[in-house]
mmCIF file of C-alpha atoms and ligand atoms in Angstrom:
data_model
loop_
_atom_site.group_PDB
_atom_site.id
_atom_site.type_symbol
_atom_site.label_atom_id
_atom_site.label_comp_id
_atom_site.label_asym_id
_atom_site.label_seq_id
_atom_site.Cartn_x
_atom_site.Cartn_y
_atom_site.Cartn_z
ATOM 1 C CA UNK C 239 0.000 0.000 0.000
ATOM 2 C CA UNK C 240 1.379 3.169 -1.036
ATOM 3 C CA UNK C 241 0.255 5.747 1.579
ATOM 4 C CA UNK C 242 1.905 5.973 5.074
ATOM 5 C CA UNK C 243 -1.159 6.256 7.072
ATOM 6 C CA UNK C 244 -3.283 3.846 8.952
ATOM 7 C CA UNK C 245 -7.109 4.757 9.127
ATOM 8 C CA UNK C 246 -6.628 6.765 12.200
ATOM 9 C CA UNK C 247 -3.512 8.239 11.579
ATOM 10 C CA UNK C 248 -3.959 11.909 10.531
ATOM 11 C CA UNK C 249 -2.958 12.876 7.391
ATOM 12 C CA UNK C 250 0.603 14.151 6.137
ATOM 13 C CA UNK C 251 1.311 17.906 4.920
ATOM 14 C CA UNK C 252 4.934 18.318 3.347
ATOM 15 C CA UNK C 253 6.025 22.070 3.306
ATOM 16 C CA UNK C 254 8.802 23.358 3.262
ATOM 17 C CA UNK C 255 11.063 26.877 2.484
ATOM 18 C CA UNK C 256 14.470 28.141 1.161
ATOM 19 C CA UNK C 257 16.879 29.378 3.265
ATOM 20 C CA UNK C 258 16.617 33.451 3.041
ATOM 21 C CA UNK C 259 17.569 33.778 6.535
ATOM 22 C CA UNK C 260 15.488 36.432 8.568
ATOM 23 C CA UNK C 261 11.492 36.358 7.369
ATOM 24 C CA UNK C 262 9.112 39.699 7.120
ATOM 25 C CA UNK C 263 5.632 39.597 7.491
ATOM 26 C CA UNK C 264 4.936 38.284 3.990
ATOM 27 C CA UNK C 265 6.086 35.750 4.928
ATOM 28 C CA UNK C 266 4.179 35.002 8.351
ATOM 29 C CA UNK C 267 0.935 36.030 6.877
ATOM 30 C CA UNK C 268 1.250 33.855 3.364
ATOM 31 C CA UNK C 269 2.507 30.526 4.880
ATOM 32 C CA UNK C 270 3.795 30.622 8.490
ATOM 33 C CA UNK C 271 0.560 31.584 9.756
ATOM 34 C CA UNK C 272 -0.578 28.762 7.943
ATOM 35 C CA UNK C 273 1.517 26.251 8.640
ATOM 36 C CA UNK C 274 0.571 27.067 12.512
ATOM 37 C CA UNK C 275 -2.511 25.926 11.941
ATOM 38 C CA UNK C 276 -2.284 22.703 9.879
ATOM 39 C CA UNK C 277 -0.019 21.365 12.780
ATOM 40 C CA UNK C 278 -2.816 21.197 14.978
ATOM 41 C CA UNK C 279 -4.633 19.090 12.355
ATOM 42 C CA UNK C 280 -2.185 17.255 10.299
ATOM 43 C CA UNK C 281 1.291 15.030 10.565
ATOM 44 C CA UNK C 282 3.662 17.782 9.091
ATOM 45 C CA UNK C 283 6.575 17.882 7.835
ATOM 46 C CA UNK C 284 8.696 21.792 7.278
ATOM 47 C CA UNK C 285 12.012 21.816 5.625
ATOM 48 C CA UNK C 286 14.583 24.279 5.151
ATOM 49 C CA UNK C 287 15.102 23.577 1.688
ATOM 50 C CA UNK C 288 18.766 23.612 1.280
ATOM 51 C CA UNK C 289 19.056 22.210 -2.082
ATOM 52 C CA UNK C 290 16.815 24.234 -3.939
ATOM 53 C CA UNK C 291 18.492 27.338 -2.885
ATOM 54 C CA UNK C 292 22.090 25.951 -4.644
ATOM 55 C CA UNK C 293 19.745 25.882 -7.954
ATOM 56 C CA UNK C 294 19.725 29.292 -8.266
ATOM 57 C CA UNK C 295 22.128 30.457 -5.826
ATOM 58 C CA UNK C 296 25.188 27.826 -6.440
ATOM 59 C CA UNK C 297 27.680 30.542 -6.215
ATOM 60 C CA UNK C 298 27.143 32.106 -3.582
ATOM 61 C CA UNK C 299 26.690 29.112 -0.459
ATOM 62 C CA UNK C 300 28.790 31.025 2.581
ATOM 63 C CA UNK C 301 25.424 32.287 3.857
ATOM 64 C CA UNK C 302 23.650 29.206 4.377
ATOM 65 C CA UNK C 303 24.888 27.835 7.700
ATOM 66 C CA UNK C 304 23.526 31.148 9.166
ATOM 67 C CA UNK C 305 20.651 31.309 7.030
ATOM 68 C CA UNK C 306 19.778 28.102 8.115
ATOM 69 C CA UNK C 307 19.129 28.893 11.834
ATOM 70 C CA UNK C 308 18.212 32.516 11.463
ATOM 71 C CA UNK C 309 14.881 31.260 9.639
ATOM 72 C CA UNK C 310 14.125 28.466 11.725
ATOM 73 C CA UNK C 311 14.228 30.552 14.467
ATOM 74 C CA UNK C 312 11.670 32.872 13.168
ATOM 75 C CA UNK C 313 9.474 29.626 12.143
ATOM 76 C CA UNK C 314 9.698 28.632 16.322
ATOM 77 C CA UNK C 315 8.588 32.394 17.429
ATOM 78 C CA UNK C 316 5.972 32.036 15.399
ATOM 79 C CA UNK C 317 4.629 29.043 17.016
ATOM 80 C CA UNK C 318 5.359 26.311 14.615
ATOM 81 C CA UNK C 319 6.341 23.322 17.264
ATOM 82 C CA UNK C 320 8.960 20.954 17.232
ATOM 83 C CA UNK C 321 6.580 18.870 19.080
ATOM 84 C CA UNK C 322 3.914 18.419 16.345
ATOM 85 C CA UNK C 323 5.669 19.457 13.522
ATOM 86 C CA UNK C 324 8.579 17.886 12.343
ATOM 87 C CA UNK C 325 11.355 20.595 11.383
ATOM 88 C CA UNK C 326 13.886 19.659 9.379
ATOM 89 C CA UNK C 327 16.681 20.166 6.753
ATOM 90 C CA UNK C 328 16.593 18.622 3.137
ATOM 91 C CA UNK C 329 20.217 18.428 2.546
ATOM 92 C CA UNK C 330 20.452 16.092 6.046
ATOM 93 C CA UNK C 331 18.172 13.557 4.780
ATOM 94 C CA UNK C 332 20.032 12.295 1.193
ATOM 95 C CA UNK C 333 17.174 10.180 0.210
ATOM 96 C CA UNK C 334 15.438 13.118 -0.901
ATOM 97 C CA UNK C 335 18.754 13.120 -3.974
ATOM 98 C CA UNK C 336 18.486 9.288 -4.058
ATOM 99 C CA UNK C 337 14.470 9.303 -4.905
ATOM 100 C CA UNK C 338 15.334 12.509 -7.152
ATOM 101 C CA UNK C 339 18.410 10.844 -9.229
ATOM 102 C CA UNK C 340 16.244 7.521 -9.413
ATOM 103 C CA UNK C 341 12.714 9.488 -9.995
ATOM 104 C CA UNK C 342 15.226 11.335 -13.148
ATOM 105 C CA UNK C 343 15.385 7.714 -14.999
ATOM 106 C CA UNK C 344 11.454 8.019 -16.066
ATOM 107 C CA UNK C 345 10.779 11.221 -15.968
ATOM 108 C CA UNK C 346 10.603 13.064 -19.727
ATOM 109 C CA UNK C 347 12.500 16.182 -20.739
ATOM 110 C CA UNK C 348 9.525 17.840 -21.702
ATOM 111 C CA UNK C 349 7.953 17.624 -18.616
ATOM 112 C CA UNK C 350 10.326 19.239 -16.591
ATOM 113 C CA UNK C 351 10.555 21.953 -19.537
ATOM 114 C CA UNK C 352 7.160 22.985 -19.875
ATOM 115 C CA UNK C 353 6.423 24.058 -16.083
ATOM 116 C CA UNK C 354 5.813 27.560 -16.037
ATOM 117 C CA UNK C 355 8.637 28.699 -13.698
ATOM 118 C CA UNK C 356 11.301 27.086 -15.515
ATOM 119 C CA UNK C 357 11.016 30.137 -18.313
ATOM 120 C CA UNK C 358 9.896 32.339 -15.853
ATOM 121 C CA UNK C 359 12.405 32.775 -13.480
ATOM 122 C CA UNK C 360 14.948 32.078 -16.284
ATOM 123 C CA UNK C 361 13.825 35.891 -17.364
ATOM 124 C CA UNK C 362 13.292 37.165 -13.925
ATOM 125 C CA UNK C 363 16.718 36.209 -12.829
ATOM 126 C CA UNK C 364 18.806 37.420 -15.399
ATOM 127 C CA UNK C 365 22.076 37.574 -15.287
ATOM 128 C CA UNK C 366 21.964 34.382 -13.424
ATOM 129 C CA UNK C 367 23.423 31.514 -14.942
ATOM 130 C CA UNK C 368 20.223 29.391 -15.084
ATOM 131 C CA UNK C 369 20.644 26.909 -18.045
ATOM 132 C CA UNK C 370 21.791 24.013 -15.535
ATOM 133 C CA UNK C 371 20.838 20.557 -14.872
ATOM 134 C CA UNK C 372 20.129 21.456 -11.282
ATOM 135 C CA UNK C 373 17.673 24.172 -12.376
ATOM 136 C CA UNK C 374 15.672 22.301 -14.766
ATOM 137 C CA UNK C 375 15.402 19.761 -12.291
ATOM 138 C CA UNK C 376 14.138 21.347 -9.325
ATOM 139 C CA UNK C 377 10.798 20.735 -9.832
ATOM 140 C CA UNK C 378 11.305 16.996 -9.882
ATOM 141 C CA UNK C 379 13.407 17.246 -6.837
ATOM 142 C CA UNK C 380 10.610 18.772 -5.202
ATOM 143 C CA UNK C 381 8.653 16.038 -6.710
ATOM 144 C CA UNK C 382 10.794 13.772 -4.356
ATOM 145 C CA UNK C 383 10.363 16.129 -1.343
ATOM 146 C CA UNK C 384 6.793 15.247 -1.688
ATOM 147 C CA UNK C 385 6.738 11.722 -2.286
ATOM 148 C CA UNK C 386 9.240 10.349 -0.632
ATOM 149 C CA UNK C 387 7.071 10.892 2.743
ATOM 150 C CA UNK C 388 3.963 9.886 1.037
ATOM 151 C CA UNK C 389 2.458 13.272 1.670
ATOM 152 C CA UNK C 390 -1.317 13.543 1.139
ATOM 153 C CA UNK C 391 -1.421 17.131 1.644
ATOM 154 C CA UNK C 392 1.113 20.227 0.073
ATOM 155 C CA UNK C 393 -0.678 23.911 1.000
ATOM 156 C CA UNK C 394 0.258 25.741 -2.113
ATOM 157 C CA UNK C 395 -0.277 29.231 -4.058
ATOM 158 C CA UNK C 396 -1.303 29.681 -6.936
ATOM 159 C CA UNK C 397 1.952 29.027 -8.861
ATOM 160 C CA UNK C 398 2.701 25.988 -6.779
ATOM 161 C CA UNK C 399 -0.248 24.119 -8.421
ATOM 162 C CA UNK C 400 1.791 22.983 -11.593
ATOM 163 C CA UNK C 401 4.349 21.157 -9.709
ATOM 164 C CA UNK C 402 2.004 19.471 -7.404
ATOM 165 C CA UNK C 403 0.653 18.718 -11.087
ATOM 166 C CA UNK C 404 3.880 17.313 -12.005
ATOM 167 C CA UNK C 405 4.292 15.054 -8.873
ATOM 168 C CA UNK C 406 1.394 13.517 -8.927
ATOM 169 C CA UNK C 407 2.091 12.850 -13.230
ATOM 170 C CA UNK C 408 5.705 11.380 -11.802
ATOM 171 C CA UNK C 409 3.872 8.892 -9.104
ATOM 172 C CA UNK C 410 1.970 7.607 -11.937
ATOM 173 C CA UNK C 411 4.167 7.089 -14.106
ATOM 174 C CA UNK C 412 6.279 5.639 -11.487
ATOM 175 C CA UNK C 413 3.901 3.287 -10.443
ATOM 176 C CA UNK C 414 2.554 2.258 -14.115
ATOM 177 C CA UNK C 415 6.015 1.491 -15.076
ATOM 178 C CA UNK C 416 6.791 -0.897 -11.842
ATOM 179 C CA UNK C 417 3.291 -2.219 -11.762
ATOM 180 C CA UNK C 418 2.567 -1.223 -8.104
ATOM 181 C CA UNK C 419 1.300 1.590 -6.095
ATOM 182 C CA UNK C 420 4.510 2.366 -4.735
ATOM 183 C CA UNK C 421 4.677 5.855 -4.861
ATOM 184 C CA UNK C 422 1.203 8.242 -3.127
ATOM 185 C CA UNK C 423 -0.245 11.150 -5.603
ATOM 186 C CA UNK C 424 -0.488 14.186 -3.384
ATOM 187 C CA UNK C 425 -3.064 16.733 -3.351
ATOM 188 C CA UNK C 426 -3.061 20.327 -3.495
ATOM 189 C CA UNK C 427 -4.414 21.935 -0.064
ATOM 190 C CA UNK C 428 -5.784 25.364 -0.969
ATOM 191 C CA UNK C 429 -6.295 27.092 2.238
ATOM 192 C CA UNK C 430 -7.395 30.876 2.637
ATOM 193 C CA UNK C 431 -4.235 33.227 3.373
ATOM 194 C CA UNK C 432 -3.635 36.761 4.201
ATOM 195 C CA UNK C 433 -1.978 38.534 1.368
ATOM 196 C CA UNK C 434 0.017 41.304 2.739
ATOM 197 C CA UNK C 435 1.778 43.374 0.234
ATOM 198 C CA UNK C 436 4.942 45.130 0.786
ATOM 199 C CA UNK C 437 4.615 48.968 2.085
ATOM 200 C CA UNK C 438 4.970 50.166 -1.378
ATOM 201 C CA UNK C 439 1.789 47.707 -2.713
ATOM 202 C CA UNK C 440 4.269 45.475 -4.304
ATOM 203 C CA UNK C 441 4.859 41.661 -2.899
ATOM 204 C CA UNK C 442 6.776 42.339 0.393
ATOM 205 C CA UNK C 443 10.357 41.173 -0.330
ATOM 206 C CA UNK C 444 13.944 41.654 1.412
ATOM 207 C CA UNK C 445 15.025 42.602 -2.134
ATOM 208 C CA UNK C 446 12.251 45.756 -3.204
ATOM 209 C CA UNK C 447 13.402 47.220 0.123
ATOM 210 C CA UNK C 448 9.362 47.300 0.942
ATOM 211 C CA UNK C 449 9.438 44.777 4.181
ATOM 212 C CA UNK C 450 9.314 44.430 7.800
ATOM 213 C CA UNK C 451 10.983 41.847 8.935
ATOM 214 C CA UNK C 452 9.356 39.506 12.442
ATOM 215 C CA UNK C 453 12.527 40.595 14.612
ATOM 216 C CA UNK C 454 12.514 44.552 13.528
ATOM 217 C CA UNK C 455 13.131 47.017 16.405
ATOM 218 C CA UNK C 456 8.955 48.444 17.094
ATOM 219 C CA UNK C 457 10.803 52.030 16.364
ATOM 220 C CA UNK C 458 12.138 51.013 12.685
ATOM 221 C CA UNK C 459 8.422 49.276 11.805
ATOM 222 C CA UNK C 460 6.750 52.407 12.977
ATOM 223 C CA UNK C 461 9.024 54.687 11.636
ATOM 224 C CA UNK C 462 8.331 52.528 7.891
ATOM 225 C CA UNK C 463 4.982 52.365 8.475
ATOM 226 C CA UNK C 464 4.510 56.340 9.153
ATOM 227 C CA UNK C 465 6.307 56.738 6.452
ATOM 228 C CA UNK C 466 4.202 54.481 3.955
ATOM 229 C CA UNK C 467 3.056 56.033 0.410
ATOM 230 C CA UNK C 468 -0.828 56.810 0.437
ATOM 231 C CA UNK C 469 -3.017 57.396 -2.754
ATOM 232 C CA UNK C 470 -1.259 60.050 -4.291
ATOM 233 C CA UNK C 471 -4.665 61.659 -4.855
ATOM 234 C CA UNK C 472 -4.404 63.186 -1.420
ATOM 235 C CA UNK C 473 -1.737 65.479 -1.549
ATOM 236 C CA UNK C 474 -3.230 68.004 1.291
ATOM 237 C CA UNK C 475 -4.869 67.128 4.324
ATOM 238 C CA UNK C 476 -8.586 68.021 3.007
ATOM 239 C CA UNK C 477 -8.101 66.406 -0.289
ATOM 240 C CA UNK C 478 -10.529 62.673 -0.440
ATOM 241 C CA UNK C 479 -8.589 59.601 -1.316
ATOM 242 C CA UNK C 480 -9.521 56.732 -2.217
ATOM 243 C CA UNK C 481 -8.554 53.718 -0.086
ATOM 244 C CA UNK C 482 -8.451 51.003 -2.976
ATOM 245 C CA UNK C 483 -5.225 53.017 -4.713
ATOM 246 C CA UNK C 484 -3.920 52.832 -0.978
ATOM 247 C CA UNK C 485 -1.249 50.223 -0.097
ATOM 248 C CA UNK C 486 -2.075 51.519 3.884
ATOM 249 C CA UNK C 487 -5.916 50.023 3.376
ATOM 250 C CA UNK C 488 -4.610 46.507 2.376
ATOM 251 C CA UNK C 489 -2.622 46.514 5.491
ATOM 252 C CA UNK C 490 -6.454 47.553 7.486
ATOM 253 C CA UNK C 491 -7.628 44.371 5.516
ATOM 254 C CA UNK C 492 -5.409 42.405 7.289
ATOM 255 C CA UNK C 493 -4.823 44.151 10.335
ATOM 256 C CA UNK C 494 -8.649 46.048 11.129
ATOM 257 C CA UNK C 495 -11.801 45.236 12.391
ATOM 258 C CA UNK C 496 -14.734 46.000 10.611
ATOM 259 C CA UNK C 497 -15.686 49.324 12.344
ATOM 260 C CA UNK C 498 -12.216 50.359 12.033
ATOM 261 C CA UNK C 499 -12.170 49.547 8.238
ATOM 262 C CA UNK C 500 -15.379 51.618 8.180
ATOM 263 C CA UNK C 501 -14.060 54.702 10.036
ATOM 264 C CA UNK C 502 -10.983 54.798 7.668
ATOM 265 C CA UNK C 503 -13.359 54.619 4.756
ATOM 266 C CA UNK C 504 -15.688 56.648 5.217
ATOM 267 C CA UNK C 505 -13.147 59.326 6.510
ATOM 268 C CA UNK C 506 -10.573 58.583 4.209
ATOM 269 C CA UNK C 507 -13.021 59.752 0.916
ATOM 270 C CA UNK C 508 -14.657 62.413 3.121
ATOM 271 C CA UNK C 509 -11.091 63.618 4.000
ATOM 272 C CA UNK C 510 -12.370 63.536 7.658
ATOM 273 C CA UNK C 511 -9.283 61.775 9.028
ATOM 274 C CA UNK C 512 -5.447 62.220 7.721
ATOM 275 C CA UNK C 513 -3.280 59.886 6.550
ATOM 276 C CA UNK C 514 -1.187 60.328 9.952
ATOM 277 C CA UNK C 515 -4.276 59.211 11.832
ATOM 278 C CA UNK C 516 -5.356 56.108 9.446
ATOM 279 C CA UNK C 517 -1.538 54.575 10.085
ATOM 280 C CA UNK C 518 -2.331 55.038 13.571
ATOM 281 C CA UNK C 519 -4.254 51.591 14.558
ATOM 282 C CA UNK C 520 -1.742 49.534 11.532
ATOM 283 C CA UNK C 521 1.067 50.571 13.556
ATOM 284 C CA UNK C 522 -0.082 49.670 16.910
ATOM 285 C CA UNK C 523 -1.199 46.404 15.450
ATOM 286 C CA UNK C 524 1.223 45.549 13.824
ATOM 287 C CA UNK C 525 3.520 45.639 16.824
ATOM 288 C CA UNK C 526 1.320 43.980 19.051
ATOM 289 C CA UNK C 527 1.726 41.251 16.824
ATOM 290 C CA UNK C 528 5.190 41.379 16.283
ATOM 291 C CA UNK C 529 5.893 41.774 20.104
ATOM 292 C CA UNK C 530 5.874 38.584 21.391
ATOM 293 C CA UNK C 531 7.233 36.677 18.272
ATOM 294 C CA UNK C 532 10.153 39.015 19.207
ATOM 295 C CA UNK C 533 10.680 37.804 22.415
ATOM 296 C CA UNK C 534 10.711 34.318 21.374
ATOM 297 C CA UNK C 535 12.861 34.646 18.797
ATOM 298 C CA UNK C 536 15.475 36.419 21.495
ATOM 299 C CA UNK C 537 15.253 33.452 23.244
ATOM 300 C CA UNK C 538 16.410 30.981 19.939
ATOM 301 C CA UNK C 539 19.112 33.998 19.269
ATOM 302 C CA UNK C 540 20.553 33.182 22.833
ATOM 303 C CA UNK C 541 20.442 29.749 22.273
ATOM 304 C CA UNK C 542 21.333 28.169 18.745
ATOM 305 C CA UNK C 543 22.539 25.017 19.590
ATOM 306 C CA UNK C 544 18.908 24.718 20.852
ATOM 307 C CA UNK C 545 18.053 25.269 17.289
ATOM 308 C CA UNK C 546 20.018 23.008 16.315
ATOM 309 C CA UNK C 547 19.085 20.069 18.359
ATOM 310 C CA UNK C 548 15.227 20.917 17.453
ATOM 311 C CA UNK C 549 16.874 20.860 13.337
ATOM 312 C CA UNK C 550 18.476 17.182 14.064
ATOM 313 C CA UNK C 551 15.629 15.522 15.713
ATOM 314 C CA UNK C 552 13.670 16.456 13.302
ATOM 315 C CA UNK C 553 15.950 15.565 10.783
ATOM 316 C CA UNK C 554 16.459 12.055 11.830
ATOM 317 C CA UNK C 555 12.357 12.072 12.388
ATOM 318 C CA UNK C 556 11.936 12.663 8.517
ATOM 319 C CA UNK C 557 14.874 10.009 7.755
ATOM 320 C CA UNK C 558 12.648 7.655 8.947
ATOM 321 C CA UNK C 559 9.982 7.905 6.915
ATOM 322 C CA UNK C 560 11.829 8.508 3.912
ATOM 323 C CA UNK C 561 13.907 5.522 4.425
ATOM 324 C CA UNK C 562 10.512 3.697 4.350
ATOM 325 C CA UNK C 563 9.611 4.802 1.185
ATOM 326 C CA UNK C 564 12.841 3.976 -0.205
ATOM 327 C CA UNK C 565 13.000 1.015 0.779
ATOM 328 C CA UNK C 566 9.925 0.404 -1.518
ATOM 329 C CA UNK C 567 11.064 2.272 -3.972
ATOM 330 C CA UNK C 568 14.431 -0.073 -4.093
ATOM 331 C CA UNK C 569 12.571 -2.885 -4.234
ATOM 332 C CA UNK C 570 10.014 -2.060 -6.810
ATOM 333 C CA UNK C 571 13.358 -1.114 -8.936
ATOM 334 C CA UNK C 572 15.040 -4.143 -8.771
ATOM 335 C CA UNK C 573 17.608 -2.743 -6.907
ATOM 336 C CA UNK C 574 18.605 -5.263 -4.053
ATOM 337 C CA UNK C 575 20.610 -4.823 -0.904
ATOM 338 C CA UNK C 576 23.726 -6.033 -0.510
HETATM 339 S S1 SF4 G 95 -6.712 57.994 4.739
HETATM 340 FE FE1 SF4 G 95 -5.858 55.939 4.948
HETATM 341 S S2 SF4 G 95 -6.665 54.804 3.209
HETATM 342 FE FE2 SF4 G 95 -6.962 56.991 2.760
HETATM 343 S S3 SF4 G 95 -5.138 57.542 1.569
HETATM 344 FE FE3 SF4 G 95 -4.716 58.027 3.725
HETATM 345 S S4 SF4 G 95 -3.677 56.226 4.508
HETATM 346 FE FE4 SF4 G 95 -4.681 55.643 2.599
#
């Protein structure tokens, strides 16, 4: 039987991250917060994925040890736990490259070439090397990531859908080919998120210089968010805006209740309230959420090696069940022990 689970065992969500280091609220709102939730509900599984980042970024590895810890630490202060999830790093678990080099045997050029980020990011990243193996085959490592812990469940956005596509296309094939279910077709798990846009109304990211990051001193988010552009329509104090050319009113969407949301409408177009006073309630909510993830994250700061420990259990936690899918996977092969 190809899945891992027994009928009462809950189900399994893979997920898992590149090492950027520190995260911003982008980040917490579009996955972490996420994440928090499904651990409650589901086995899961979060990696630091180690190996995708040398796809794009194999020149450039001296920042990973640090990277490494600095996110995980910002995944623990905001409440993902070691205890129900397991947390853990790709590169520590080598299956994942054994079921990847193996799942490369049956899997079709074309396949890999026609997902949509391949050309995509080839453009976006220019002046990046890009036409390697490694790149064209990320999204059949990630392919292994999934399947070799017989994940039922992988949350995704919307341009995650295509390689959850192209795993469950590889398990098929897979399994036509060695006439057994060996290998467990995922599903995507669309779940509602928060999108919260960068202060300029772009995506929030380190590089557009438009993000707060979970561990910023409550002065420097203020400071960013006071300082936040506003429809450009109101140039004076008694000109009306409009809040839907605002980036400030997508942060009330996430941040506001709705009587708040009202009072900043109906003053914003009426020009009864200033921009000064509409930042007023983002700002203070904004750092009461950020306030305690702060503390715990000083906590991790002061002690890596805890970080570390929490990174190795889990670690050898996911090398278990990988190893059990390889096994499988050996066998179904042909390829014996010795
Ligand atoms: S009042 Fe609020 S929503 Fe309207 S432009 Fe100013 S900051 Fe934006």
């Amino acid at each position: 039987m190809a899945e891992h689970s027994q009928p009462n065992q809950p189900k399994r969500v893979l997920s898992g991250m590149r090492p950027t280091g520190k995260l911003h609220l982008g980040h917490y709102h579009g996955a972490l917060k996420n994440w928090r939730s499904l651990q409650d509900g589901y086995e899961c599984f979060y990696f630091v994925a180690d190996w995708h980042a040398l796809t794009t970024d194999y020149g450039d590895t001296e920042i990973f040890a640090n990277h490494v810890v600095d996110m995980v630490i910002d995944w623990l202060a905001t409440g993902i736990d070691p205890g129900k999830a397991s947390i853990f790093l790709q590169s520590a678990v080598p299956e994942h490259a054994e079921l990847h080099l193996l799942l490369s045997m049956t899997t079709p050029l074309s396949w890999l070439e026609r997902v949509p980020s391949y050309k995509e990011q080839q453009t976006r990243l220019e002046g990046k090397s890009l036409d390697t193996y490694g790149f064209l085959g990320y999204p059949l490592l990630q392919a292994a990531d999934i399947l070799i812990y017989a994940a039922e469940f992988v949350p995704v956005g919307g341009d995650q859908a295509a390689h959850v596509e192209l795993t469950r296309e590889v398990a098929r094939r897979f399994n036509h080919l060695h006439r057994a279910p060996v290998l467990a077709e995922p599903a995507a798990l669309h779940t509602q998120v928060a999108k919260l846009p960068g202060l300029d109304g772009q995506k929030m990211s380190k590089s557009y210089n438009n993000a707060i990051a979970l561990r910023e001193a409550p002065e420097s988010v203020a400071k960013k968010i006071r300082t936040m552009p506003t429809d450009p329509a109101r140039v004076r104090r008694t000109d009306p805006g409009d809040p839907a050319k605002c980036p400030v009113w997508q942060f009330h969407q996430v941040y506001s209740d709705a009587n708040t949301r009202d009072w900043v409408r109906e003053g914003c177009v009426s020009a009864g309230i200033g921009c000064v006073d509409c930042k007023k309630p983002v700002i203070e909510a904004v750092l009461a959420e950020l306030a305690p993830i702060r503390e715990t994250a000083r906590h991790y700061e002061n002690n890596p090696d805890e970080v570390r420990d929490i990174i190795r259990q889990g670690s050898e936690k996911a090398r278990q069940a990988a190893s059990a899918t390889m096994d499988r996977v050996r066998d179904a092969m042909g390829l014996s022990r010795w």
